[in-house]
Amino acid sequence: MTQYITTQSEDGICTITINRPEKKNALLKDMYQRMAEVIKQADTDPAMRVILFTGSGGNFSAGNDLQDFLDKPPGDENSIVHQFLLTLATTNVPLVAAVEGMSVGVGATMLLHCDFVYAHPKTQFILPFINLALVPEASSSLLLPQMAGYHKAAELLMLGEPFDANTARDIGLVSAVCEPAQLLPTARATAAKLAAKSRSALRHTKALLRRPAEPLPERMHAEMTVFMELLKLPASREIMTAFMEKRKPDPSKLD
């Protein structure tokens, strides 16, 4: 099954391609497991600074393969599907996605955990859980109201009707809608910008952004603690020295 998830690493960007085009990239258990393995590897591998998700054959993902889901339903929180979603939600690796065609079910909710999402104008998003007599997953019942507001989230999750790329952009699920020829180049350009940043600073910034709501003094304290830690690392000194010397920073010192 690993042929259904292909990976390529270059210049600090690990591209994960969902590659089951004959089934509109519907996800099987082994596909979830492989993606989780790659994300966990990127957590500790300095060469994998950013992850870029794509789909093959003109679709991102049609969501769970329903037959596989019926044959091997997840039993508890130790299930492969849950572990993938948990890995996706807790990693500090920057996540970028380029989305086109079908983005259904988990193929849409996983985008809630990405930092940048770029969509083809004709992408069709569907959150079909209610239509399958199920409830939302991937913390979408929490994240979507925060992102889109309660009433829009209720519309999308309680009616389960398709919505387009412009709607996805308007509610904040998508960063930008791109012309077809520019979709993957735009996503890769963002991934390249991220890969060129200090790895430590980028991951700490993502962690701060995802902290629960807290009083301002507590957040300020958390920021200052990390700020002072990073100030002692070589990356910050190299960037500031390069600025004063009017040269580009040495990439090897930006970990």
Short mmCIF file of N, CA and C in Angstrom, two decimals, residues 5 11 38 48 82 89-90 99 108 112 157 164 167 180 196 199 204 215 218:
data_model
loop_
_atom_site.label_atom_id
_atom_site.label_comp_id
_atom_site.label_asym_id
_atom_site.label_seq_id
_atom_site.Cartn_x
_atom_site.Cartn_y
_atom_site.Cartn_z
N ILE A 5 1.26 6.40 -1.18
CA ILE A 5 1.80 7.62 -0.59
C ILE A 5 3.25 7.73 -1.06
N ASP A 11 15.75 20.34 -0.88
CA ASP A 11 15.94 21.70 -0.36
C ASP A 11 15.12 21.96 0.90
N VAL A 38 6.00 9.73 8.15
CA VAL A 38 6.79 10.80 7.53
C VAL A 38 6.77 12.06 8.39
N MET A 48 14.30 17.82 6.84
CA MET A 48 12.89 17.92 6.48
C MET A 48 12.29 19.10 7.24
N HIS A 82 -6.84 7.76 13.91
CA HIS A 82 -6.76 8.72 15.01
C HIS A 82 -5.32 9.14 15.26
N ALA A 89 -1.99 17.10 14.07
CA ALA A 89 -2.42 18.23 14.90
C ALA A 89 -1.35 18.69 15.87
N THR A 90 -0.40 17.83 16.22
CA THR A 90 0.56 18.16 17.26
C THR A 90 1.96 18.45 16.74
N VAL A 99 -4.28 22.02 -3.07
CA VAL A 99 -5.52 21.23 -3.13
C VAL A 99 -6.26 21.50 -4.44
N ALA A 108 -10.61 17.17 3.77
CA ALA A 108 -10.85 18.59 4.04
C ALA A 108 -10.47 18.94 5.48
N LEU A 112 -7.43 21.83 8.17
CA LEU A 112 -7.55 22.70 9.35
C LEU A 112 -6.26 22.72 10.16
N LEU A 157 -21.31 21.75 8.68
CA LEU A 157 -21.24 20.45 9.36
C LEU A 157 -22.61 19.81 9.56
N ASP A 164 -17.37 25.70 -2.41
CA ASP A 164 -16.31 25.89 -3.39
C ASP A 164 -15.06 26.54 -2.78
N THR A 167 -15.50 30.02 -1.13
CA THR A 167 -16.09 29.93 0.21
C THR A 167 -15.03 29.46 1.21
N PRO A 180 -4.93 27.63 -12.04
CA PRO A 180 -4.48 26.24 -12.12
C PRO A 180 -2.98 26.06 -12.32
N ALA A 196 13.68 28.28 4.32
CA ALA A 196 14.84 29.16 4.43
C ALA A 196 14.91 29.87 5.78
N ARG A 199 14.93 27.05 11.59
CA ARG A 199 14.06 25.91 11.89
C ARG A 199 13.50 26.03 13.31
N HIS A 204 8.93 27.10 16.96
CA HIS A 204 8.46 27.73 18.19
C HIS A 204 7.34 28.72 17.90
N PRO A 215 -4.48 34.48 29.56
CA PRO A 215 -4.31 35.91 29.85
C PRO A 215 -3.08 36.47 29.16
N GLU A 218 0.43 35.95 30.66
CA GLU A 218 0.95 34.59 30.54
C GLU A 218 1.52 34.34 29.15
#
